[in-house]
Amino acid sequence: MCSNNECCLDLLSTEEDTMKSFALLSAIVALAAASPFAYPRQPLCNANAEACNTKYSNISYIGTHNSAFVGDRDDPRVNQEQSVTQQLDAGIHFLQAQTHKDVWGTLSMCHTDCWLMDAGSLENYLSTVKSWMDDHPNALITMLLGNGDNVDVTEFADAFDRANLKHYAFIPPTSPEKLEIEDWPTLGEMIGDGTRLVMFLDYGADEMKVPYIMPEFKYFFETPYSTDDLDQCKIDRPSDATADGRMYIVNHVLSEEITDDLIIPEEDAISDTNAATGPGSIGAHVKLCHEVHDRTPNFVLVDFFNRGDWLPAQQAMNDFIR
């Protein structure tokens, strides 16, 4: 407390000087942050800085098998418990699903057949992905769709147009010729170019008609569908193919056959199947396939991704030196 006017004036002057100094310092900090010579923040690609400098063909991700078929895991028709948006929020960057035409002729997300489970139109599914990508500008998503009714690829393109998703799609610079495995750009380059959706169709793709929808088996091979196969790292599709020059997808799902047309997840074993390590785990399957093919799989598909340790398994697959 001041005892006289002179003391109070001195104190007031000191406080004013302090405020002016603080304002000047704040302005300097703001200018430094805006300066082109300021120390840049390290960019993130799919929430990982190291991934930015990794070629697309050299990175590995866990993916959601039948991502569109969501519900209670006691329902034998479903393969995931969390919505597509929740899958992406959790860090999934590879989505796989089946398509069929419903009774009205709409291309839809149907499990085996639309009478069994219809999860809505392909357009709505793509719109969900588009909305998520709009909100996550540093994310790159890969999508693999099954063309169960052998629909012309232009019908898929129509759904992409209506969902306003096409502008995110990556087109190989060599299209329609194959982009060789060693020539893929890095994630950072693809994200920087805004081509952050990599789209594959299992059957019926025609890059002369739709250059951004690539034929799966031109670029990948797949292992057998279920992990109970005795040779679970062999090339199952395409038949009579070699691994040379192809990326690959491991189907890490343990299934039981209900009918000839209906195979469902063995959900009682899901915690062990989706574990990072141990017998029958993601890690064990990846290790076995690495020994067979001398490289790590690019994608590993799982059911009920939220049960188990998929994220540590994914981290173990990526050492960013491959």
CSV table of C-alpha atoms in Angstrom, one decimal:
chain,number,residue,atom,x,y,z
A,1,MET,CA,0.0,0.0,0.0
A,2,CYS,CA,1.4,3.5,-1.0
A,3,SER,CA,1.9,5.9,1.8
A,4,ASN,CA,2.1,9.0,-0.4
A,5,ASN,CA,1.1,10.2,-3.9
A,6,GLU,CA,4.6,10.0,-5.2
A,7,CYS,CA,5.0,6.4,-4.3
A,8,CYS,CA,1.6,5.5,-5.9
A,9,LEU,CA,2.6,7.3,-9.1
A,10,ASP,CA,5.9,5.4,-9.2
A,11,LEU,CA,4.1,2.1,-8.8
A,12,LEU,CA,1.5,3.0,-11.4
A,13,SER,CA,4.3,3.9,-13.8
A,14,THR,CA,6.1,0.6,-13.1
A,15,GLU,CA,2.8,-1.4,-13.8
A,16,GLU,CA,2.3,0.5,-17.1
A,17,ASP,CA,5.8,-0.2,-18.2
A,18,THR,CA,5.4,-3.9,-17.4
A,19,MET,CA,2.2,-4.1,-19.4
A,20,LYS,CA,3.8,-2.3,-22.3
A,21,SER,CA,6.8,-4.7,-22.2
A,22,PHE,CA,4.4,-7.7,-22.1
A,23,ALA,CA,2.4,-6.4,-25.1
A,24,LEU,CA,5.7,-5.9,-27.0
A,25,LEU,CA,6.9,-9.4,-26.2
A,26,SER,CA,3.6,-10.9,-27.3
A,27,ALA,CA,3.8,-9.1,-30.6
A,28,ILE,CA,7.4,-10.3,-31.1
A,29,VAL,CA,6.3,-13.9,-30.4
A,30,ALA,CA,3.4,-13.6,-32.8
A,31,LEU,CA,5.6,-12.2,-35.6
A,32,ALA,CA,8.1,-15.0,-35.0
A,33,ALA,CA,5.5,-17.7,-35.3
A,34,ALA,CA,4.3,-16.2,-38.6
A,35,SER,CA,7.8,-15.8,-40.0
A,36,PRO,CA,8.8,-18.1,-42.8
A,37,PHE,CA,12.1,-18.6,-40.9
A,38,ALA,CA,10.3,-19.9,-37.8
A,39,TYR,CA,11.1,-23.5,-36.7
A,40,PRO,CA,8.5,-25.6,-38.5
A,41,ARG,CA,6.3,-28.1,-36.7
A,42,GLN,CA,6.9,-31.7,-37.9
A,43,PRO,CA,4.0,-32.8,-40.1
A,44,LEU,CA,1.9,-35.8,-39.2
A,45,CYS,CA,0.7,-38.4,-41.7
A,46,ASN,CA,-2.0,-40.7,-40.2
A,47,ALA,CA,-0.9,-39.4,-36.8
A,48,ASN,CA,2.7,-40.4,-37.3
A,49,ALA,CA,5.5,-38.1,-38.4
A,50,GLU,CA,7.8,-40.9,-39.6
A,51,ALA,CA,5.0,-42.2,-41.9
A,52,CYS,CA,5.2,-39.0,-44.0
A,53,ASN,CA,8.5,-40.2,-45.5
A,54,THR,CA,7.4,-43.8,-46.0
A,55,LYS,CA,6.3,-45.0,-49.4
A,56,TYR,CA,2.7,-46.2,-49.5
A,57,SER,CA,3.9,-49.6,-50.6
A,58,ASN,CA,6.1,-49.9,-47.5
A,59,ILE,CA,3.7,-49.2,-44.7
A,60,SER,CA,1.4,-51.6,-42.8
A,61,TYR,CA,-2.0,-51.1,-41.3
A,62,ILE,CA,-4.7,-53.1,-39.6
A,63,GLY,CA,-8.0,-52.9,-41.5
A,64,THR,CA,-11.6,-53.6,-40.6
A,65,HIS,CA,-13.0,-56.6,-42.4
A,66,ASN,CA,-16.6,-55.9,-43.6
A,67,SER,CA,-16.4,-52.5,-42.0
A,68,ALA,CA,-20.0,-51.5,-43.0
A,69,PHE,CA,-21.6,-54.4,-41.1
A,70,VAL,CA,-21.9,-53.1,-37.6
A,71,GLY,CA,-24.0,-54.2,-34.6
A,72,ASP,CA,-24.0,-56.4,-31.5
A,73,ARG,CA,-21.4,-59.1,-31.9
A,74,ASP,CA,-24.0,-61.7,-30.9
A,75,ASP,CA,-25.6,-61.0,-34.3
A,76,PRO,CA,-24.0,-63.5,-36.7
A,77,ARG,CA,-24.4,-61.1,-39.6
A,78,VAL,CA,-22.0,-58.4,-38.3
A,79,ASN,CA,-18.3,-58.1,-38.3
A,80,GLN,CA,-17.7,-54.9,-36.4
A,81,GLU,CA,-19.2,-53.4,-33.2
A,82,GLN,CA,-18.3,-49.8,-33.9
A,83,SER,CA,-19.5,-47.5,-36.7
A,84,VAL,CA,-17.3,-46.6,-39.7
A,85,THR,CA,-16.8,-43.1,-38.2
A,86,GLN,CA,-15.8,-44.7,-34.9
A,87,GLN,CA,-13.4,-47.0,-36.7
A,88,LEU,CA,-11.7,-44.1,-38.4
A,89,ASP,CA,-11.6,-42.1,-35.1
A,90,ALA,CA,-9.9,-45.0,-33.5
A,91,GLY,CA,-7.1,-44.9,-36.0
A,92,ILE,CA,-8.2,-47.4,-38.6
A,93,HIS,CA,-6.9,-46.4,-42.1
A,94,PHE,CA,-8.0,-49.4,-44.2
A,95,LEU,CA,-11.7,-50.1,-44.8
A,96,GLN,CA,-13.0,-53.2,-46.5
A,97,ALA,CA,-16.6,-54.0,-47.3
A,98,GLN,CA,-18.9,-55.9,-49.7
A,99,THR,CA,-21.4,-54.4,-52.2
A,100,HIS,CA,-24.5,-55.8,-53.9
A,101,LYS,CA,-27.6,-54.4,-55.5
A,102,ASP,CA,-30.7,-54.2,-53.4
A,103,VAL,CA,-34.2,-55.1,-54.7
A,104,TRP,CA,-34.6,-51.5,-56.0
A,105,GLY,CA,-31.3,-51.7,-58.0
A,106,THR,CA,-29.4,-49.5,-55.6
A,107,LEU,CA,-25.7,-50.3,-55.2
A,108,SER,CA,-25.6,-51.0,-51.4
A,109,MET,CA,-23.4,-52.3,-48.6
A,110,CYS,CA,-24.9,-55.8,-48.3
A,111,HIS,CA,-23.4,-58.8,-46.5
A,112,THR,CA,-23.4,-61.7,-48.9
A,113,ASP,CA,-26.8,-60.7,-50.1
A,114,CYS,CA,-29.1,-57.8,-49.4
A,115,TRP,CA,-31.8,-60.1,-48.0
A,116,LEU,CA,-29.3,-61.1,-45.3
A,117,MET,CA,-28.1,-57.7,-44.3
A,118,ASP,CA,-28.4,-54.3,-46.0
A,119,ALA,CA,-26.3,-51.6,-44.3
A,120,GLY,CA,-27.5,-48.8,-46.6
A,121,SER,CA,-26.4,-47.4,-50.0
A,122,LEU,CA,-22.8,-47.2,-51.2
A,123,GLU,CA,-23.4,-43.5,-51.6
A,124,ASN,CA,-24.2,-43.1,-47.9
A,125,TYR,CA,-21.1,-45.1,-46.9
A,126,LEU,CA,-18.9,-43.0,-49.1
A,127,SER,CA,-20.5,-39.8,-47.7
A,128,THR,CA,-19.6,-40.9,-44.2
A,129,VAL,CA,-16.0,-41.4,-45.2
A,130,LYS,CA,-15.9,-38.1,-47.0
A,131,SER,CA,-17.2,-36.2,-44.0
A,132,TRP,CA,-14.5,-37.8,-41.8
A,133,MET,CA,-11.8,-37.0,-44.3
A,134,ASP,CA,-12.9,-33.4,-44.5
A,135,ASP,CA,-12.3,-33.1,-40.8
A,136,HIS,CA,-8.9,-34.9,-40.9
A,137,PRO,CA,-6.7,-33.2,-43.6
A,138,ASN,CA,-3.6,-35.2,-42.6
A,139,ALA,CA,-5.2,-38.6,-43.0
A,140,LEU,CA,-4.9,-41.1,-45.8
A,141,ILE,CA,-7.5,-43.8,-46.2
A,142,THR,CA,-7.4,-47.0,-48.3
A,143,MET,CA,-10.7,-48.6,-49.3
A,144,LEU,CA,-11.2,-52.0,-50.8
A,145,LEU,CA,-14.7,-52.9,-52.0
A,146,GLY,CA,-16.1,-56.2,-53.1
A,147,ASN,CA,-18.1,-56.1,-56.3
A,148,GLY,CA,-20.4,-59.0,-55.5
A,149,ASP,CA,-22.8,-58.6,-58.4
A,150,ASN,CA,-20.2,-57.8,-61.0
A,151,VAL,CA,-21.6,-54.3,-61.4
A,152,ASP,CA,-20.0,-52.0,-64.1
A,153,VAL,CA,-17.4,-49.8,-62.5
A,154,THR,CA,-19.1,-46.7,-63.8
A,155,GLU,CA,-21.9,-47.3,-61.2
A,156,PHE,CA,-19.3,-47.1,-58.5
A,157,ALA,CA,-18.0,-43.9,-60.0
A,158,ASP,CA,-21.5,-42.5,-60.0
A,159,ALA,CA,-21.7,-43.1,-56.2
A,160,PHE,CA,-18.4,-41.4,-55.7
A,161,ASP,CA,-19.6,-38.4,-57.7
A,162,ARG,CA,-22.8,-38.2,-55.6
A,163,ALA,CA,-20.8,-38.4,-52.4
A,164,ASN,CA,-18.4,-35.8,-53.6
A,165,LEU,CA,-15.5,-38.0,-52.7
A,166,LYS,CA,-13.8,-38.4,-56.1
A,167,HIS,CA,-11.5,-35.3,-55.6
A,168,TYR,CA,-9.7,-37.0,-52.8
A,169,ALA,CA,-8.9,-40.1,-54.9
A,170,PHE,CA,-5.4,-41.0,-55.9
A,171,ILE,CA,-4.7,-41.8,-59.6
A,172,PRO,CA,-1.4,-43.6,-60.4
A,173,PRO,CA,0.7,-41.4,-62.6
A,174,THR,CA,1.3,-44.4,-64.8
A,175,SER,CA,-2.5,-45.2,-65.2
A,176,PRO,CA,-3.7,-47.3,-66.9
A,177,GLU,CA,-0.4,-49.0,-66.7
A,178,LYS,CA,0.6,-50.5,-63.3
A,179,LEU,CA,2.5,-48.4,-60.8
A,180,GLU,CA,5.4,-50.6,-59.8
A,181,ILE,CA,5.7,-51.4,-56.1
A,182,GLU,CA,8.9,-49.5,-55.7
A,183,ASP,CA,7.5,-46.4,-57.4
A,184,TRP,CA,4.6,-45.5,-55.1
A,185,PRO,CA,4.9,-42.0,-53.5
A,186,THR,CA,5.2,-41.4,-49.8
A,187,LEU,CA,2.3,-40.8,-47.6
A,188,GLY,CA,3.5,-37.2,-47.2
A,189,GLU,CA,3.5,-36.6,-50.9
A,190,MET,CA,0.0,-38.1,-51.4
A,191,ILE,CA,-1.4,-36.1,-48.5
A,192,GLY,CA,0.3,-33.0,-49.7
A,193,ASP,CA,-1.2,-33.4,-53.1
A,194,GLY,CA,-4.7,-33.9,-51.6
A,195,THR,CA,-5.0,-37.4,-53.1
A,196,ARG,CA,-5.7,-39.1,-49.8
A,197,LEU,CA,-8.0,-41.9,-50.8
A,198,VAL,CA,-6.6,-45.0,-52.4
A,199,MET,CA,-9.4,-47.0,-53.8
A,200,PHE,CA,-9.4,-50.7,-55.0
A,201,LEU,CA,-12.2,-53.0,-56.3
A,202,ASP,CA,-11.8,-56.7,-56.2
A,203,TYR,CA,-13.4,-57.5,-59.6
A,204,GLY,CA,-14.6,-55.3,-62.4
A,205,ALA,CA,-12.3,-52.3,-62.2
A,206,ASP,CA,-11.4,-50.7,-65.5
A,207,GLU,CA,-8.9,-47.9,-65.3
A,208,MET,CA,-9.7,-46.7,-68.8
A,209,LYS,CA,-13.2,-45.9,-67.6
A,210,VAL,CA,-12.5,-44.9,-64.0
A,211,PRO,CA,-8.8,-44.3,-63.4
A,212,TYR,CA,-9.0,-43.8,-59.6
A,213,ILE,CA,-10.7,-47.2,-59.0
A,214,MET,CA,-7.8,-49.7,-59.2
A,215,PRO,CA,-8.0,-53.5,-59.7
A,216,GLU,CA,-7.1,-55.1,-56.4
A,217,PHE,CA,-5.3,-58.1,-57.8
A,218,LYS,CA,-3.2,-56.0,-60.2
A,219,TYR,CA,-1.6,-54.6,-57.0
A,220,PHE,CA,-2.2,-57.2,-54.2
A,221,PHE,CA,-2.5,-60.8,-53.4
A,222,GLU,CA,-4.5,-62.1,-50.5
A,223,THR,CA,-4.0,-65.0,-48.0
A,224,PRO,CA,-6.8,-67.5,-47.4
A,225,TYR,CA,-9.9,-66.1,-45.8
A,226,SER,CA,-9.7,-67.8,-42.4
A,227,THR,CA,-6.7,-68.4,-40.1
A,228,ASP,CA,-7.8,-72.0,-39.6
A,229,ASP,CA,-6.4,-72.7,-43.1
A,230,LEU,CA,-3.5,-75.1,-42.7
A,231,ASP,CA,-1.4,-72.9,-45.1
A,232,GLN,CA,-2.6,-69.5,-43.8
A,233,CYS,CA,0.1,-67.5,-45.6
A,234,LYS,CA,-0.2,-69.0,-49.1
A,235,ILE,CA,-1.5,-66.9,-52.0
A,236,ASP,CA,-5.2,-67.6,-52.2
A,237,ARG,CA,-6.2,-64.8,-54.7
A,238,PRO,CA,-5.4,-64.3,-57.4
A,239,SER,CA,-5.0,-68.0,-58.2
A,240,ASP,CA,-1.7,-69.1,-59.8
A,241,ALA,CA,-0.1,-65.7,-58.9
A,242,THR,CA,3.3,-64.9,-57.6
A,243,ALA,CA,4.2,-62.5,-54.8
A,244,ASP,CA,6.7,-60.6,-57.0
A,245,GLY,CA,5.8,-57.0,-57.5
A,246,ARG,CA,2.6,-57.2,-55.4
A,247,MET,CA,1.7,-55.8,-52.0
A,248,TYR,CA,-0.3,-58.2,-49.9
A,249,ILE,CA,-3.3,-58.5,-47.6
A,250,VAL,CA,-3.5,-60.9,-44.7
A,251,ASN,CA,-7.0,-62.1,-43.8
A,252,HIS,CA,-6.6,-62.5,-40.1
A,253,VAL,CA,-10.1,-63.7,-39.2
A,254,LEU,CA,-11.1,-67.0,-37.4
A,255,SER,CA,-14.4,-68.1,-38.8
A,256,GLU,CA,-17.0,-70.9,-38.7
A,257,GLU,CA,-19.1,-72.0,-41.6
A,258,ILE,CA,-22.8,-71.8,-41.0
A,259,THR,CA,-23.9,-72.7,-44.5
A,260,ASP,CA,-22.1,-72.9,-47.8
A,261,ASP,CA,-22.7,-69.2,-48.4
A,262,LEU,CA,-22.5,-67.9,-44.8
A,263,ILE,CA,-19.2,-67.8,-42.8
A,264,ILE,CA,-19.3,-65.9,-39.6
A,265,PRO,CA,-16.5,-64.8,-37.1
A,266,GLU,CA,-15.6,-67.2,-34.3
A,267,GLU,CA,-16.4,-64.5,-31.8
A,268,ASP,CA,-15.6,-66.6,-28.7
A,269,ALA,CA,-11.9,-66.5,-29.6
A,270,ILE,CA,-11.8,-62.9,-30.7
A,271,SER,CA,-9.6,-61.7,-27.8
A,272,ASP,CA,-6.9,-64.3,-28.7
A,273,THR,CA,-7.3,-63.8,-32.5
A,274,ASN,CA,-6.9,-60.0,-32.1
A,275,ALA,CA,-4.1,-60.1,-29.6
A,276,ALA,CA,-0.7,-58.5,-30.5
A,277,THR,CA,1.2,-61.7,-29.5
A,278,GLY,CA,0.7,-65.3,-28.6
A,279,PRO,CA,-0.7,-68.4,-30.5
A,280,GLY,CA,-3.1,-67.5,-33.2
A,281,SER,CA,-2.5,-63.7,-32.7
A,282,ILE,CA,-2.1,-60.9,-35.2
A,283,GLY,CA,1.6,-60.9,-34.4
A,284,ALA,CA,2.1,-64.6,-34.9
A,285,HIS,CA,0.3,-64.5,-38.2
A,286,VAL,CA,2.3,-61.5,-39.4
A,287,LYS,CA,5.6,-63.2,-38.3
A,288,LEU,CA,4.7,-66.4,-40.2
A,289,CYS,CA,3.8,-64.5,-43.4
A,290,HIS,CA,7.0,-62.4,-43.1
A,291,GLU,CA,9.0,-65.6,-43.1
A,292,VAL,CA,7.1,-67.0,-46.1
A,293,HIS,CA,7.2,-63.8,-48.3
A,294,ASP,CA,10.3,-62.1,-46.8
A,295,ARG,CA,8.3,-58.9,-46.1
A,296,THR,CA,5.6,-57.6,-43.9
A,297,PRO,CA,2.0,-57.5,-45.1
A,298,ASN,CA,0.7,-54.1,-46.1
A,299,PHE,CA,-2.8,-54.7,-44.6
A,300,VAL,CA,-4.1,-57.1,-42.0
A,301,LEU,CA,-7.9,-57.5,-41.9
A,302,VAL,CA,-9.6,-58.2,-38.6
A,303,ASP,CA,-13.2,-58.7,-37.2
A,304,PHE,CA,-14.3,-56.7,-34.1
A,305,PHE,CA,-11.2,-54.6,-34.2
A,306,ASN,CA,-11.9,-53.0,-30.9
A,307,ARG,CA,-11.5,-56.3,-29.0
A,308,GLY,CA,-7.8,-57.2,-28.6
A,309,ASP,CA,-4.6,-55.3,-29.1
A,310,TRP,CA,-4.7,-54.2,-32.8
A,311,LEU,CA,-2.8,-51.0,-32.2
A,312,PRO,CA,0.3,-52.5,-30.6
A,313,ALA,CA,0.3,-55.1,-33.4
A,314,GLN,CA,0.2,-52.4,-36.0
A,315,GLN,CA,3.0,-50.5,-34.3
A,316,ALA,CA,5.1,-53.7,-34.3
A,317,MET,CA,4.5,-54.2,-38.0
A,318,ASN,CA,6.0,-50.8,-38.8
A,319,ASP,CA,9.6,-50.1,-38.2
A,320,PHE,CA,9.6,-47.4,-41.0
A,321,ILE,CA,12.9,-48.8,-42.4
A,322,ARG,CA,11.5,-51.4,-44.8
